[in-house]
C-alpha cells in the first residue's frame, strides 16, 4: 500500500505534464502579421545602391571604396536582408558584409550581422529618417546611423566612448540605382 501511495503523486505529475505537452502551440498568424507590419518601415532600403565610402584604417589611413548595397525582404516580408560590398579602386572586394534584420514584438528590431570574420546580434532602432544600430566593442560602442532621404542612403559609423566626443571611422553616401528581385527571386518551385 505504501508503494501505491508513493506512486500516486508521480502518476499525477506525469499525467499533467503529458497534457501540457500535448497542447497545440499558439497560432503564429498574429505574431507574423505584427512582424510583417513592422518590417514595412524598412521598405525604403529595397533595391540596389551605390556610392563612395571612406573608412579610417590603422594609423588613421583613409581607405576609399565604391560601396554597394543590395537589400530586400525575405520570408514573405518577415525578414529584411542586406549585403554590403565595398570595392577597391582596382575592382577587388575590400569589404563584404551581410545582415539579417528582424523584429521581435517583445524586443524590437535587431540585426544579425556578418562582417570581417565576426558575427553577432545587435539592437537596431528606427528613426524618423532611417535607423541606428550599435555594436559593443570593449569600452567603446560602434554606432552606425543611417539617414535616408530622396533616394540617398547616408551612413556614418562612429566609435563612442562615454564622456568623450564620438570619433567617426566610416561614412558612405549611396544613391538608389534600381530595383532588385534579390533575395526572394529564384526560389525553388515545388515541381
Short mmCIF file of C-alpha atoms in Angstrom, two decimals:
data_model
loop_
_atom_site.label_atom_id
_atom_site.label_comp_id
_atom_site.label_asym_id
_atom_site.label_seq_id
_atom_site.Cartn_x
_atom_site.Cartn_y
_atom_site.Cartn_z
CA UNK A 1 0.00 0.00 0.00
CA UNK A 2 2.86 2.39 0.78
CA UNK A 3 4.33 1.82 -2.67
CA UNK A 4 0.95 2.55 -4.26
CA UNK A 5 0.56 5.75 -2.16
CA UNK A 6 4.05 6.88 -3.19
CA UNK A 7 3.29 6.32 -6.89
CA UNK A 8 0.09 8.42 -6.93
CA UNK A 9 1.87 11.84 -6.97
CA UNK A 10 4.24 10.60 -9.67
CA UNK A 11 1.34 9.39 -11.83
CA UNK A 12 -0.50 12.72 -11.35
CA UNK A 13 2.60 14.77 -12.24
CA UNK A 14 3.35 12.62 -15.27
CA UNK A 15 -0.25 12.87 -16.50
CA UNK A 16 -0.39 16.65 -16.03
CA UNK A 17 2.96 17.10 -17.79
CA UNK A 18 1.72 14.99 -20.72
CA UNK A 19 -1.45 17.09 -21.04
CA UNK A 20 0.63 20.31 -21.04
CA UNK A 21 2.97 18.99 -23.69
CA UNK A 22 0.11 17.81 -25.88
CA UNK A 23 -1.45 21.29 -26.11
CA UNK A 24 -1.47 22.89 -29.53
CA UNK A 25 1.11 25.66 -29.93
CA UNK A 26 -0.30 29.15 -30.37
CA UNK A 27 -1.29 30.19 -33.88
CA UNK A 28 1.65 32.21 -35.27
CA UNK A 29 -0.55 34.28 -37.61
CA UNK A 30 -0.89 37.28 -35.27
CA UNK A 31 2.85 37.38 -34.49
CA UNK A 32 3.79 37.06 -38.18
CA UNK A 33 1.34 39.83 -39.09
CA UNK A 34 2.93 42.11 -36.46
CA UNK A 35 6.42 41.30 -37.76
CA UNK A 36 5.43 41.99 -41.38
CA UNK A 37 3.84 45.31 -40.42
CA UNK A 38 6.95 46.37 -38.50
CA UNK A 39 9.27 45.40 -41.36
CA UNK A 40 7.38 47.60 -43.84
CA UNK A 41 9.19 50.53 -42.22
CA UNK A 42 12.38 49.22 -43.90
CA UNK A 43 10.91 49.14 -47.43
CA UNK A 44 12.94 52.26 -48.29
CA UNK A 45 16.05 50.02 -48.25
CA UNK A 46 14.75 47.73 -51.00
CA UNK A 47 16.76 47.77 -54.20
CA UNK A 48 20.32 48.34 -55.32
CA UNK A 49 22.52 51.21 -54.09
CA UNK A 50 25.99 52.52 -54.98
CA UNK A 51 28.27 55.38 -53.98
CA UNK A 52 31.52 56.48 -52.37
CA UNK A 53 32.62 55.31 -48.93
CA UNK A 54 35.59 56.29 -46.78
CA UNK A 55 36.85 54.25 -43.84
CA UNK A 56 39.64 55.08 -41.42
CA UNK A 57 42.14 52.24 -41.14
CA UNK A 58 45.07 51.58 -38.85
CA UNK A 59 47.13 54.65 -38.07
CA UNK A 60 44.44 56.97 -39.43
CA UNK A 61 44.95 55.81 -43.03
CA UNK A 62 41.97 56.71 -45.25
CA UNK A 63 40.53 53.83 -47.28
CA UNK A 64 38.32 54.87 -50.20
CA UNK A 65 35.84 52.38 -51.63
CA UNK A 66 32.93 52.23 -54.01
CA UNK A 67 30.27 50.86 -51.72
CA UNK A 68 27.26 48.89 -52.95
CA UNK A 69 24.27 47.59 -51.04
CA UNK A 70 21.51 45.29 -52.17
CA UNK A 71 18.55 44.85 -49.91
CA UNK A 72 15.15 43.24 -49.84
CA UNK A 73 12.53 41.27 -47.92
CA UNK A 74 12.56 37.53 -47.30
CA UNK A 75 10.12 35.04 -45.73
CA UNK A 76 7.16 36.94 -47.17
CA UNK A 77 8.31 40.17 -45.53
CA UNK A 78 9.13 38.85 -42.04
CA UNK A 79 12.89 39.41 -42.53
CA UNK A 80 14.94 42.00 -44.35
CA UNK A 81 18.36 41.08 -45.72
CA UNK A 82 21.19 43.39 -46.76
CA UNK A 83 24.50 42.66 -48.46
CA UNK A 84 27.14 45.38 -48.47
CA UNK A 85 30.16 45.16 -50.71
CA UNK A 86 32.94 47.74 -50.90
CA UNK A 87 35.20 47.74 -53.95
CA UNK A 88 38.79 48.97 -54.08
CA UNK A 89 39.94 51.18 -56.96
CA UNK A 90 41.23 48.08 -58.83
CA UNK A 91 37.79 46.40 -58.64
CA UNK A 92 38.68 43.86 -55.95
CA UNK A 93 36.41 43.45 -52.95
CA UNK A 94 37.80 45.36 -49.98
CA UNK A 95 34.83 44.83 -47.69
CA UNK A 96 31.86 42.46 -47.62
CA UNK A 97 29.09 42.21 -45.04
CA UNK A 98 25.71 40.53 -44.73
CA UNK A 99 22.89 41.44 -42.38
CA UNK A 100 19.53 39.97 -41.45
CA UNK A 101 17.13 42.45 -39.85
CA UNK A 102 14.23 41.08 -37.84
CA UNK A 103 11.53 42.30 -35.50
CA UNK A 104 10.51 40.65 -32.23
CA UNK A 105 7.30 42.15 -30.80
CA UNK A 106 8.72 41.80 -27.27
CA UNK A 107 12.22 43.14 -28.00
CA UNK A 108 12.00 45.36 -31.09
CA UNK A 109 14.33 45.38 -34.09
CA UNK A 110 17.70 43.67 -34.29
CA UNK A 111 20.33 42.96 -36.90
CA UNK A 112 22.30 39.74 -37.22
CA UNK A 113 25.49 40.89 -38.91
CA UNK A 114 28.36 39.01 -40.54
CA UNK A 115 31.44 41.05 -41.43
CA UNK A 116 35.23 40.80 -41.30
CA UNK A 117 35.19 37.32 -39.76
CA UNK A 118 32.82 38.38 -36.98
CA UNK A 119 29.12 37.79 -36.35
CA UNK A 120 26.64 39.00 -33.79
CA UNK A 121 23.15 40.17 -32.94
CA UNK A 122 22.84 43.90 -32.41
CA UNK A 123 19.97 46.16 -31.35
CA UNK A 124 18.53 48.43 -34.01
CA UNK A 125 16.27 51.44 -33.56
CA UNK A 126 14.30 53.08 -36.33
CA UNK A 127 14.32 56.85 -36.51
CA UNK A 128 12.04 59.19 -38.48
CA UNK A 129 14.73 59.40 -41.20
CA UNK A 130 16.44 55.99 -41.05
CA UNK A 131 17.92 53.76 -38.38
CA UNK A 132 20.66 53.39 -35.77
CA UNK A 133 22.32 50.20 -34.60
CA UNK A 134 25.11 49.63 -32.15
CA UNK A 135 27.86 47.06 -31.63
CA UNK A 136 29.60 46.71 -28.25
CA UNK A 137 33.40 46.92 -28.70
CA UNK A 138 35.10 46.69 -25.32
CA UNK A 139 34.98 50.06 -23.56
CA UNK A 140 33.50 51.61 -26.71
CA UNK A 141 30.34 51.20 -28.73
CA UNK A 142 30.33 51.30 -32.52
CA UNK A 143 27.29 53.29 -33.60
CA UNK A 144 26.01 53.27 -37.17
CA UNK A 145 23.50 55.96 -38.09
CA UNK A 146 21.59 55.83 -41.39
CA UNK A 147 19.76 58.79 -42.82
CA UNK A 148 17.66 58.02 -45.89
CA UNK A 149 16.02 60.79 -47.88
CA UNK A 150 15.18 61.39 -51.54
CA UNK A 151 16.82 58.19 -52.79
CA UNK A 152 20.07 58.79 -50.86
CA UNK A 153 21.34 56.42 -48.15
CA UNK A 154 23.86 58.26 -45.96
CA UNK A 155 25.53 56.25 -43.21
CA UNK A 156 28.09 57.23 -40.59
CA UNK A 157 29.97 54.86 -38.30
CA UNK A 158 31.30 56.32 -35.04
CA UNK A 159 33.27 54.96 -32.10
CA UNK A 160 31.55 56.15 -28.93
CA UNK A 161 33.25 56.14 -25.52
CA UNK A 162 31.35 57.55 -22.55
CA UNK A 163 32.50 61.04 -21.65
CA UNK A 164 34.25 61.62 -25.00
CA UNK A 165 33.02 63.02 -28.30
CA UNK A 166 32.18 60.36 -30.92
CA UNK A 167 35.02 59.51 -33.33
CA UNK A 168 33.88 58.91 -36.93
CA UNK A 169 35.57 55.98 -38.71
CA UNK A 170 33.26 55.30 -41.65
CA UNK A 171 31.00 57.26 -43.99
CA UNK A 172 29.12 56.36 -47.15
CA UNK A 173 26.69 58.21 -49.39
CA UNK A 174 24.80 55.90 -51.72
CA UNK A 175 22.22 56.59 -54.41
CA UNK A 176 19.49 54.15 -55.23
CA UNK A 177 20.26 52.85 -58.72
CA UNK A 178 17.37 50.45 -59.21
CA UNK A 179 15.06 47.70 -58.13
CA UNK A 180 16.16 44.19 -57.35
CA UNK A 181 14.32 40.90 -57.08
CA UNK A 182 17.04 39.75 -54.65
CA UNK A 183 16.76 37.89 -52.31
CA UNK A 184 13.31 36.44 -52.96
CA UNK A 185 13.86 35.70 -56.68
CA UNK A 186 14.95 32.26 -57.73
CA UNK A 187 13.01 30.24 -55.17
CA UNK A 188 12.82 26.53 -55.95
CA UNK A 189 9.41 25.59 -57.35
CA UNK A 190 7.53 22.55 -55.95
CA UNK A 191 7.79 20.67 -59.25
#
